[in-house]
């Protein structure tokens, strides 16, 4: 069986969440062949989920729908409720994806991947990454990740100007081979639990 999924996300940079989704599905159902689509170029639709989800499903039909929202100061449970209300009338298999604060909070677990993407895999400079207990509460995880990439690179200020941090951010997700260190984070555990419930139908 080939499982087709579509990810509808807050922004284009959140496409990197597909690496997390692929890892989770492969971990729990290695028997499934998976192909994922990122919903982009939806046309002239509003910003509300009730506008975007129908357009996404028309352009990217799927067996499983993943819907991403950052918390942005709103409780995870509230975001999940918003997603469920928008997705329930449209699809029978949907999974809320709600990282605490923003997606980059899920990219702080693999220091080796960060150093490798920064092209200094064997560097030893301290990256000052926050401990796991703070990944979901750090004020700006995107800036924390960007600062770590710059530190890890060891590049001069001139070389840093040619170092694309947005591109590097996506590469950190791609080079992270194991997302299990995220277990224990409320937001990641909620994603995994929701996915397991939906996978029971496949």
N, CA, C and O of each residue as an XYZ file, in Angstrom:
808
protein
N       0.835     -1.204      0.000
C       0.000      0.000      0.000
C       0.869      1.253      0.000
O       1.893      1.318      0.681
N       0.445      2.235     -0.768
C       1.111      3.532     -0.760
C       0.224      4.516     -0.004
O      -0.927      4.745     -0.375
N       0.773      5.089      1.053
C       0.051      6.076      1.847
C       0.394      7.467      1.338
O       1.554      7.877      1.375
N      -0.596      8.182      0.870
C      -0.401      9.547      0.398
C      -0.843     10.512      1.500
O      -1.957     10.411      2.015
N       0.032     11.438      1.852
C      -0.376     12.459      2.814
C      -0.116     13.849      2.257
O       0.725     14.040      1.379
N      -0.855     14.809      2.785
C      -0.685     16.216      2.437
C      -0.479     17.007      3.724
O      -1.182     16.809      4.715
N       0.491     17.897      3.688
C       0.744     18.791      4.816
C       0.294     20.195      4.446
O       0.755     20.760      3.454
N      -0.600     20.751      5.236
C      -1.012     22.149      5.114
C      -0.389     22.889      6.297
O      -0.644     22.546      7.452
N       0.418     23.891      6.013
C       1.189     24.542      7.074
C       0.973     26.045      7.091
O       0.419     26.627      6.158
N       1.430     26.662      8.185
C       1.303     28.109      8.341
C       2.096     28.865      7.277
O       1.620     29.866      6.742
N       3.301     28.388      6.970
C       4.156     29.093      6.017
C       4.985     28.119      5.205
O       5.058     26.932      5.523
N       5.618     28.635      4.138
C       6.382     27.764      3.244
C       7.577     27.109      3.933
O       7.953     25.990      3.584
N       8.181     27.797      4.912
C       9.345     27.227      5.584
C       8.976     26.014      6.431
O       9.846     25.221      6.790
N       7.695     25.866      6.751
C       7.266     24.742      7.580
C       7.198     23.430      6.808
O       6.811     22.399      7.357
N       7.574     23.474      5.535
C       7.670     22.235      4.758
C       8.642     21.259      5.418
O       8.521     20.046      5.245
N       9.597     21.783      6.166
C      10.582     20.927      6.825
C       9.921     19.937      7.793
O      10.528     18.928      8.151
N       8.686     20.217      8.217
C       7.983     19.288      9.095
C       7.739     17.939      8.426
O       7.468     16.952      9.110
N       7.832     17.887      7.114
C       7.644     16.615      6.425
C       8.707     15.606      6.831
O       8.454     14.402      6.804
N       9.897     16.079      7.208
C      10.937     15.152      7.665
C      10.530     14.508      8.992
O      10.792     13.327      9.216
N       9.896     15.277      9.861
C       9.405     14.741     11.134
C       8.289     13.731     10.876
O       8.274     12.648     11.461
N       7.364     14.091     10.002
C       6.242     13.212      9.676
C       6.736     11.910      9.052
O       6.295     10.828      9.439
N       7.643     12.011      8.098
C       8.175     10.814      7.439
C       8.845      9.894      8.458
O       8.682      8.675      8.407
N       9.604     10.490      9.386
C      10.301      9.682     10.393
C       9.299      8.952     11.278
O       9.461      7.763     11.555
N       8.275      9.655     11.717
C       7.288      9.044     12.599
C       6.545      7.902     11.916
O       6.362      6.840     12.511
N       6.116      8.109     10.678
C       5.397      7.051      9.967
C       6.309      5.850      9.762
O       5.894      4.712      9.981
N       7.541      6.092      9.347
C       8.482      4.992      9.125
C       8.776      4.238     10.417
O       8.951      3.020     10.403
N       8.830      4.961     11.531
C       9.118      4.321     12.817
C       7.999      3.363     13.204
O       8.254      2.246     13.651
N       6.757      3.808     13.028
C       5.620      3.009     13.488
C       5.083      2.057     12.433
O       4.536      1.005     12.767
N       5.231      2.412     11.166
C       4.703      1.556     10.099
C       5.721      1.424      8.972
O       5.516      1.961      7.884
N       6.820      0.710      9.227
C       7.829      0.544      8.179
C       7.316     -0.242      6.979
O       7.962     -0.283      5.932
N       6.154     -0.863      7.136
C       5.574     -1.632      6.030
C       4.912     -0.739      4.990
O       4.613     -1.193      3.885
N       4.682      0.510      5.326
C       3.981      1.407      4.404
C       4.954      2.164      3.501
O       5.969      2.686      3.963
N       4.636      2.216      2.236
C       5.326      3.141      1.326
C       4.604      4.479      1.437
O       3.375      4.533      1.393
N       5.362      5.543      1.580
C       4.763      6.850      1.867
C       5.192      7.866      0.826
O       6.361      7.927      0.443
N       4.242      8.656      0.377
C       4.553      9.798     -0.474
C       3.819     11.018      0.071
O       2.607     10.989      0.282
N       4.574     12.086      0.293
C       3.993     13.276      0.888
C       3.975     14.455     -0.058
O       4.839     14.589     -0.925
N       2.977     15.311      0.119
C       2.867     16.547     -0.661
C       2.736     17.719      0.291
O       2.079     17.630      1.328
N       3.375     18.822     -0.080
C       3.251     20.049      0.694
C       2.298     20.974     -0.043
O       2.533     21.321     -1.201
N       1.228     21.371      0.623
C       0.199     22.180     -0.029
C       0.701     23.607     -0.228
O       0.855     24.356      0.736
N       0.950     23.970     -1.451
C       1.413     25.314     -1.797
C       0.610     25.815     -2.991
O      -0.098     25.054     -3.650
N       0.737     27.122     -3.255
C       0.081     27.727     -4.415
C      -1.403     27.354     -4.461
O      -1.880     26.775     -5.437
N      -2.111     27.691     -3.405
C      -3.514     27.303     -3.290
C      -4.455     28.268     -4.001
O      -5.669     28.068     -3.997
N      -3.901     29.308     -4.608
C      -4.742     30.261     -5.312
C      -5.271     31.345     -4.390
O      -4.740     31.560     -3.301
N      -6.288     32.006     -4.819
C      -6.825     33.145     -4.077
C      -7.799     32.637     -3.011
O      -9.017     32.663     -3.186
N      -7.223     32.179     -1.912
C      -8.042     31.721     -0.790
C      -7.675     32.542      0.435
O      -6.605     33.149      0.484
N      -8.541     32.561      1.400
C      -8.277     33.309      2.618
C      -7.240     32.624      3.486
O      -6.734     31.556      3.144
N      -6.930     33.243      4.603
C      -5.921     32.701      5.505
C      -6.504     31.710      6.505
O      -5.755     30.998      7.175
N      -7.827     31.654      6.616
C      -8.448     30.753      7.586
C      -8.341     29.302      7.120
O      -8.346     29.018      5.923
N      -8.244     28.395      8.085
C      -8.179     26.978      7.744
C      -9.400     26.545      6.950
O      -9.296     25.718      6.044
N     -10.551     27.098      7.284
C     -11.781     26.718      6.584
C     -11.736     27.099      5.109
O     -12.489     26.552      4.304
N     -10.853     28.037      4.747
C     -10.665     28.408      3.344
C      -9.550     27.586      2.697
O      -9.669     27.155      1.550
N      -8.469     27.377      3.446
C      -7.286     26.740      2.865
C      -7.410     25.224      2.732
O      -6.925     24.646      1.760
N      -8.050     24.585      3.694
C      -8.107     23.122      3.648
C      -8.875     22.585      2.434
O      -8.391     21.652      1.792
N     -10.053     23.133      2.089
C     -10.732     22.624      0.892
C      -9.889     22.788     -0.376
O      -9.855     21.900     -1.228
N      -9.210     23.931     -0.488
C      -8.360     24.156     -1.663
C      -7.200     23.167     -1.684
O      -6.857     22.631     -2.738
N      -6.603     22.926     -0.534
C      -5.477     21.994     -0.460
C      -5.902     20.587     -0.839
O      -5.179     19.891     -1.552
N      -7.069     20.160     -0.367
C      -7.515     18.804     -0.658
C      -7.925     18.637     -2.115
O      -7.829     17.544     -2.674
N      -8.378     19.715     -2.720
C      -8.699     19.654     -4.145
C      -7.434     19.499     -4.988
O      -7.399     18.715     -5.936
N      -6.401     20.253     -4.632
C      -5.160     20.226     -5.401
C      -4.251     19.064     -5.008
O      -3.485     18.561     -5.830
N      -4.340     18.647     -3.762
C      -3.450     17.588     -3.248
C      -4.272     16.527     -2.517
O      -4.196     16.426     -1.293
N      -5.052     15.742     -3.246
C      -5.858     14.700     -2.587
C      -4.956     13.706     -1.860
O      -3.839     13.434     -2.302
N      -5.442     13.169     -0.751
C      -4.571     12.353      0.086
C      -5.358     11.362      0.929
O      -6.577     11.462      1.071
N      -4.625     10.406      1.481
C      -5.206      9.448      2.430
C      -5.165      9.991      3.851
O      -5.982      9.612      4.690
N      -4.213     10.876      4.117
C      -4.038     11.422      5.454
C      -3.669     12.894      5.335
O      -2.802     13.271      4.546
N      -4.340     13.713      6.128
C      -4.132     15.163      6.079
C      -3.445     15.615      7.363
O      -3.951     15.377      8.460
N      -2.304     16.261      7.227
C      -1.612     16.870      8.356
C      -1.832     18.380      8.290
O      -1.637     18.997      7.243
N      -2.236     18.961      9.403
C      -2.512     20.399      9.444
C      -1.660     21.025     10.543
O      -1.780     20.677     11.718
N      -0.798     21.954     10.137
C       0.147     22.580     11.061
C      -0.320     23.970     11.469
O      -0.795     24.756     10.649
N      -0.170     24.246     12.752
C      -0.304     25.603     13.271
C       0.745     25.781     14.356
O       0.943     24.882     15.173
N       1.429     26.937     14.380
C       2.251     27.287     15.524
C       1.328     27.739     16.653
O       0.221     28.215     16.403
N       1.786     27.588     17.892
C       0.924     27.992     19.005
C       0.810     29.508     19.097
O      -0.281     30.030     19.324
N       1.932     30.229     18.921
C       1.924     31.693     18.958
C       1.191     32.221     20.184
O       0.372     33.135     20.091
N       1.502     31.627     21.338
C       0.910     32.099     22.583
C      -0.423     31.479     22.931
O      -0.976     31.747     23.997
N      -0.948     30.646     22.034
C      -2.221     29.970     22.280
C      -1.929     28.559     22.772
O      -0.963     27.943     22.322
N      -2.731     28.041     23.674
C      -2.524     26.700     24.207
C      -2.582     25.660     23.088
O      -3.345     25.804     22.133
N      -1.771     24.619     23.217
C      -1.752     23.547     22.209
C      -3.153     22.980     22.018
O      -3.589     22.758     20.888
N      -3.853     22.746     23.116
C      -5.186     22.158     23.022
C      -6.142     23.034     22.219
O      -7.005     22.518     21.508
N      -5.996     24.342     22.324
C      -6.852     25.257     21.567
C      -6.551     25.173     20.080
O      -7.468     25.170     19.258
N      -5.269     25.104     19.728
C      -4.895     24.973     18.318
C      -5.414     23.642     17.753
O      -5.920     23.590     16.632
N      -5.285     22.586     18.531
C      -5.780     21.284     18.086
C      -7.286     21.340     17.854
O      -7.793     20.769     16.888
N      -7.995     22.028     18.739
C      -9.442     22.163     18.570
C      -9.780     22.900     17.278
O     -10.696     22.506     16.556
N      -9.040     23.969     16.987
C      -9.268     24.728     15.751
C      -9.063     23.831     14.531
O      -9.859     23.847     13.592
N      -7.990     23.053     14.561
C      -7.690     22.169     13.429
C      -8.767     21.104     13.277
O      -9.238     20.844     12.170
N      -9.154     20.488     14.390
C     -10.160     19.439     14.330
C     -11.479     19.959     13.768
O     -12.113     19.287     12.955
N     -11.893     21.140     14.191
C     -13.159     21.698     13.718
C     -13.122     21.985     12.218
O     -14.121     21.819     11.519
N     -11.950     22.421     11.729
C     -11.839     22.730     10.300
C     -11.699     21.469      9.454
O     -12.213     21.412      8.337
N     -11.004     20.455      9.979
C     -10.700     19.266      9.175
C     -11.807     18.219      9.210
O     -12.003     17.499      8.230
N     -12.527     18.124     10.310
C     -13.507     17.047     10.477
C     -14.538     16.983      9.353
O     -14.852     15.881      8.901
N     -15.081     18.107      8.878
C     -16.076     17.995      7.805
C     -15.487     17.636      6.444
O     -16.227     17.325      5.511
N     -14.163     17.677      6.327
C     -13.537     17.559      5.012
C     -12.812     16.241      4.781
O     -12.668     15.803      3.640
N     -12.357     15.609      5.853
C     -11.512     14.423      5.683
C     -11.712     13.488      6.866
O     -11.975     13.936      7.982
N     -11.586     12.186      6.619
C     -11.791     11.216      7.696
C     -10.518     10.909      8.460
O     -10.571     10.322      9.541
N      -9.363     11.300      7.910
C      -8.084     11.008      8.570
C      -7.217     12.269      8.593
O      -6.562     12.601      7.605
N      -7.223     12.957      9.717
C      -6.418     14.170      9.837
C      -5.602     14.109     11.115
O      -5.984     13.463     12.090
N      -4.449     14.812     11.085
C      -3.538     14.823     12.223
C      -3.110     16.263     12.492
O      -2.536     16.893     11.604
N      -3.366     16.805     13.673
C      -2.881     18.151     14.006
C      -1.370     18.128     14.266
O      -0.853     17.208     14.901
N      -0.684     19.139     13.773
C       0.763     19.286     13.995
C       0.968     20.656     14.636
O       0.874     21.679     13.958
N       1.247     20.681     15.939
C       1.283     21.953     16.670
C       2.542     22.024     17.531
O       2.486     21.737     18.727
N       3.678     22.403     16.938
C       4.880     22.607     17.773
C       4.659     23.763     18.744
O       3.997     24.748     18.415
N       5.220     23.629     19.938
C       5.119     24.728     20.901
C       5.877     25.938     20.362
O       7.036     25.825     19.962
N       5.227     27.074     20.352
C       5.744     28.346     19.835
C       5.921     28.307     18.324
O       5.142     28.925     17.598
N       6.943     27.581     17.830
C       7.162     27.515     16.385
C       7.951     26.269     16.029
O       8.527     25.616     16.899
N       7.971     25.944     14.742
C       8.550     24.702     14.251
C       9.994     24.502     14.697
O      10.397     23.379     14.996
N      10.774     25.577     14.745
C      12.204     25.457     15.061
C      12.462     24.835     16.432
O      13.563     24.348     16.688
N      11.463     24.844     17.316
C      11.633     24.213     18.626
C      11.914     22.724     18.489
O      12.506     22.118     19.383
N      11.490     22.125     17.366
C      11.721     20.698     17.131
C      13.041     20.428     16.406
O      13.322     19.288     16.035
N      13.844     21.462     16.205
C      15.114     21.284     15.495
C      16.321     21.513     16.402
O      17.446     21.649     15.921
N      16.089     21.556     17.696
C      17.171     21.851     18.641
C      17.768     20.599     19.262
O      18.643     20.691     20.123
N      17.304     19.426     18.832
C      17.697     18.191     19.513
C      18.965     17.550     18.966
O      19.598     16.751     19.657
N      19.347     17.886     17.734
C      20.456     17.165     17.088
C      21.624     18.118     16.829
O      21.691     18.759     15.780
N      22.534     18.204     17.786
C      23.680     19.099     17.656
C      24.582     18.673     16.516
O      25.197     19.518     15.865
N      24.672     17.372     16.262
C      25.517     16.877     15.164
C      24.984     17.373     13.824
O      25.756     17.790     12.960
N      23.651     17.327     13.651
C      23.054     17.811     12.404
C      23.309     19.303     12.233
O      23.598     19.756     11.126
N      23.206     20.066     13.309
C      23.439     21.510     13.237
C      24.873     21.784     12.811
O      25.115     22.626     11.946
N      25.820     21.084     13.411
C      27.236     21.290     13.057
C      27.506     20.859     11.620
O      28.266     21.516     10.910
N      26.888     19.759     11.186
C      27.117     19.276      9.826
C      26.584     20.267      8.802
O      27.247     20.553      7.805
N      25.387     20.790      9.046
C      24.803     21.765      8.126
C      25.638     23.036      8.088
O      25.724     23.700      7.055
N      26.253     23.373      9.221
C      27.105     24.564      9.288
C      28.485     24.327      8.665
O      29.354     25.198      8.696
N      28.663     23.129      8.100
C      29.905     22.773      7.396
C      31.108     22.763      8.335
O      32.222     23.115      7.949
N      30.856     22.350      9.578
C      31.932     22.264     10.560
C      31.580     21.139     11.535
O      31.461     21.347     12.743
N      31.417     19.933     10.964
C      30.883     18.798     11.709
C      31.697     18.473     12.957
O      31.144     18.042     13.969
N      33.006     18.678     12.882
C      33.863     18.271     14.000
C      34.330     19.468     14.842
O      35.320     19.385     15.568
N      33.596     20.575     14.727
C      33.921     21.738     15.541
C      33.602     21.487     17.006
O      32.820     20.598     17.343
N      34.215     22.276     17.864
C      34.034     22.068     19.302
C      33.535     23.312     20.026
O      33.400     23.299     21.250
N      33.259     24.386     19.290
C      32.777     25.580     19.948
C      31.416     25.297     20.598
O      30.576     24.615     20.011
N      31.203     25.820     21.802
C      29.933     25.625     22.495
C      28.806     26.336     21.732
O      28.936     27.498     21.346
N      27.709     25.620     21.526
C      26.588     26.187     20.784
C      25.534     26.801     21.707
O      24.614     27.474     21.242
N      25.668     26.571     22.988
C      24.741     27.145     23.972
C      23.284     26.819     23.652
O      22.398     27.652     23.844
N      23.043     25.601     23.163
C      21.662     25.173     22.942
C      20.978     24.977     24.293
O      21.597     24.473     25.231
N      19.727     25.363     24.400
C      19.026     25.187     25.677
C      18.812     23.705     25.975
O      18.757     22.900     25.045
N      18.690     23.328     27.237
C      18.400     21.934     27.578
C      16.991     21.557     27.138
O      16.151     22.422     26.889
N      16.752     20.276     27.049
C      15.468     19.778     26.539
C      14.280     20.374     27.277
O      13.259     20.680     26.662
N      14.401     20.540     28.577
C      13.263     21.040     29.362
C      12.839     22.447     28.946
O      11.758     22.907     29.315
N      13.702     23.137     28.168
C      13.397     24.508     27.749
C      13.022     24.617     26.272
O      12.689     25.708     25.809
N      13.068     23.524     25.528
C      12.822     23.622     24.085
C      11.440     24.175     23.769
O      11.268     24.895     22.786
N      10.463     23.846     24.590
C       9.097     24.291     24.304
C       8.780     25.660     24.904
O       7.723     26.228     24.629
N       9.683     26.187     25.714
C       9.396     27.464     26.376
C      10.333     28.585     25.956
O      10.092     29.743     26.299
N      11.402     28.268     25.217
C      12.329     29.310     24.783
C      11.559     30.341     23.950
O      10.717     29.971     23.132
N      11.842     31.610     24.153
C      11.035     32.684     23.561
C      11.063     32.655     22.038
O      10.019     32.780     21.398
N      12.247     32.492     21.453
C      12.368     32.542     19.994
C      13.255     31.398     19.509
O      14.444     31.605     19.268
N      12.696     30.188     19.361
C      13.520     29.052     18.951
C      14.167     29.233     17.587
O      15.230     28.668     17.331
N      13.544     30.012     16.707
C      14.159     30.260     15.403
C      15.490     30.983     15.568
O      16.485     30.611     14.945
N      15.506     32.013     16.405
C      16.745     32.758     16.616
C      17.778     31.898     17.334
O      18.970     31.993     17.043
N      17.340     31.071     18.258
C      18.262     30.160     18.945
C      18.934     29.234     17.937
O      20.143     29.015     17.998
N      18.144     28.690     17.007
C      18.700     27.797     15.990
C      19.655     28.548     15.074
O      20.743     28.057     14.773
N      19.255     29.739     14.629
C      20.119     30.516     13.742
C      21.433     30.872     14.426
O      22.498     30.783     13.815
N      21.361     31.275     15.697
C      22.587     31.613     16.442
C      23.497     30.395     16.556
O      24.716     30.516     16.433
N      22.909     29.220     16.792
C      23.701     27.996     16.909
C      24.372     27.655     15.584
O      25.522     27.215     15.568
N      23.672     27.850     14.485
C      24.256     27.577     13.171
C      25.441     28.493     12.889
O      26.468     28.053     12.371
N      25.291     29.760     13.231
C      26.388     30.716     13.016
C      27.583     30.342     13.884
O      28.716     30.325     13.401
N      27.345     30.044     15.153
C      28.427     29.651     16.044
C      29.123     28.384     15.545
O      30.351     28.297     15.538
N      28.326     27.415     15.132
C      28.883     26.142     14.681
C      29.720     26.296     13.425
O      30.686     25.560     13.222
N      29.354     27.250     12.584
C      30.059     27.418     11.316
C      31.490     27.907     11.506
O      32.384     27.544     10.741
N      31.704     28.735     12.532
C      33.022     29.315     12.724
C      33.414     30.263     11.614
O      34.589     30.599     11.468
N      32.437     30.702     10.824
C      32.723     31.549      9.667
C      33.010     32.984     10.099
O      32.533     33.448     11.135
N      33.793     33.665      9.290
C      34.026     35.086      9.512
C      32.739     35.847      9.229
O      31.809     35.313      8.626
N      32.695     37.099      9.670
C      31.491     37.900      9.427
C      31.190     38.006      7.934
O      30.026     37.964      7.538
N      32.218     38.141      7.103
C      32.008     38.238      5.653
C      31.443     36.930      5.116
O      30.527     36.939      4.294
N      31.983     35.806      5.576
C      31.493     34.506      5.107
C      30.073     34.249      5.592
O      29.280     33.608      4.902
N      29.757     34.751      6.782
C      28.408     34.570      7.310
C      27.370     35.236      6.413
O      26.235     34.769      6.319
N      27.755     36.312      5.762
C      26.822     37.021      4.887
C      26.384     36.151      3.715
O      25.319     36.368      3.138
N      27.212     35.161      3.364
C      26.875     34.264      2.256
C      26.261     32.951      2.740
O      26.012     32.044      1.947
N      26.021     32.860      4.045
C      25.491     31.648      4.662
C      23.982     31.817      4.816
O      23.530     32.619      5.633
N      23.208     31.075      4.046
C      21.749     31.218      4.066
C      21.164     30.477      5.260
O      21.076     29.249      5.251
N      20.771     31.211      6.271
C      20.202     30.578      7.461
C      18.851     29.920      7.195
O      18.612     28.830      7.715
N      17.953     30.526      6.410
C      16.696     29.820      6.106
C      16.934     28.486      5.397
O      16.276     27.493      5.706
N      17.856     28.461      4.465
C      18.176     27.204      3.778
C      18.792     26.208      4.755
O      18.481     25.017      4.722
N      19.665     26.707      5.623
C      20.305     25.835      6.609
C      19.275     25.246      7.565
O      19.391     24.089      7.970
N      18.280     26.029      7.923
C      17.229     25.540      8.820
C      16.553     24.304      8.233
O      16.346     23.314      8.935
N      16.213     24.359      6.960
C      15.583     23.209      6.307
C      16.526     22.016      6.259
O      16.092     20.871      6.392
N      17.801     22.277      6.072
C      18.773     21.192      6.002
C      18.960     20.510      7.347
O      19.229     19.309      7.397
N      18.823     21.256      8.440
C      18.919     20.639      9.765
C      17.838     19.572      9.914
O      18.106     18.483     10.423
N      16.628     19.878      9.475
C      15.546     18.884      9.534
C      15.875     17.675      8.667
O      15.641     16.536      9.070
N      16.418     17.920      7.479
C      16.728     16.830      6.558
C      17.857     15.950      7.085
O      17.863     14.743      6.842
N      18.803     16.535      7.796
C      19.969     15.797      8.279
C      19.747     15.177      9.651
O      20.590     14.415     10.125
N      18.640     15.489     10.290
C      18.319     14.852     11.567
C      17.747     13.469     11.268
O      16.687     13.352     10.654
N      18.438     12.437     11.694
C      18.040     11.069     11.360
C      17.173     10.426     12.432
O      16.599      9.362     12.200
N      17.067     11.044     13.589
C      16.325     10.453     14.700
C      15.651     11.570     15.496
O      16.312     12.387     16.137
N      14.333     11.581     15.439
C      13.580     12.599     16.175
C      13.074     12.088     17.524
O      12.296     12.771     18.190
N      13.506     10.900     17.929
C      13.033     10.352     19.200
C      13.415     11.205     20.407
O      12.702     11.158     21.409
N      14.520     11.998     20.368
C      14.793     12.871     21.521
C      13.682     13.882     21.808
O      13.644     14.474     22.886
N      12.781     14.079     20.846
C      11.678     15.012     21.069
C      10.583     14.399     21.933
O       9.711     15.110     22.433
N      10.628     13.082     22.108
C       9.630     12.452     22.971
C       9.769     12.979     24.383
O      10.875     13.148     24.896
N       8.647     13.233     24.993
C       8.640     13.869     26.304
C       8.226     15.329     26.226
O       7.849     15.927     27.234
N       8.297     15.914     25.008
C       7.759     17.254     24.786
C       6.258     17.124     24.535
O       5.836     16.306     23.717
N       5.463     17.912     25.221
C       4.010     17.768     25.115
C       3.528     17.893     23.671
O       2.649     17.145     23.244
N       4.099     18.832     22.921
C       3.641     19.055     21.547
C       3.988     17.881     20.637
O       3.174     17.479     19.805
N       5.190     17.328     20.790
C       5.587     16.197     19.953
C       4.811     14.944     20.348
O       4.381     14.179     19.485
N       4.634     14.736     21.641
C       3.871     13.566     22.089
C       2.438     13.621     21.572
O       1.863     12.591     21.220
N       1.858     14.824     21.524
C       0.491     14.970     21.006
C       0.437     14.590     19.531
O      -0.507     13.932     19.093
N       1.449     15.005     18.759
C       1.506     14.639     17.342
C       1.604     13.126     17.194
O       0.868     12.528     16.409
N       2.506     12.509     17.941
C       2.711     11.071     17.805
C       1.449     10.296     18.187
O       1.079      9.336     17.512
N       0.797     10.711     19.257
C      -0.427     10.032     19.685
C      -1.528     10.157     18.646
O      -2.210      9.179     18.340
N      -1.704     11.351     18.106
C      -2.725     11.566     17.072
C      -2.432     10.728     15.836
O      -3.336     10.132     15.251
N      -1.159     10.687     15.444
C      -0.781      9.908     14.265
C      -1.047      8.424     14.491
O      -1.570      7.748     13.605
N      -0.695      7.917     15.657
C      -0.916      6.496     15.948
C      -2.405      6.152     15.881
O      -2.772      5.085     15.388
N      -3.246      7.033     16.363
C      -4.677      6.787     16.311
C      -5.165      6.689     14.869
O      -6.005      5.846     14.553
N      -4.645      7.540     14.002
C      -5.066      7.531     12.602
C      -4.469      6.335     11.860
O      -5.129      5.743     11.007
N      -3.243      5.983     12.178
C      -2.575      4.860     11.492
C      -3.290      3.536     11.728
O      -3.110      2.590     10.961
N      -4.090      3.459     12.768
C      -4.808      2.220     13.031
C      -5.748      1.847     11.892
O      -6.134      0.686     11.761
N      -6.115      2.817     11.072
C      -7.039      2.559      9.967
C      -6.329      2.136      8.689
O      -6.977      1.910      7.667
N      -5.012      2.027      8.734
C      -4.263      1.691      7.519
C      -3.498      0.387      7.698
O      -2.809     -0.056      6.779
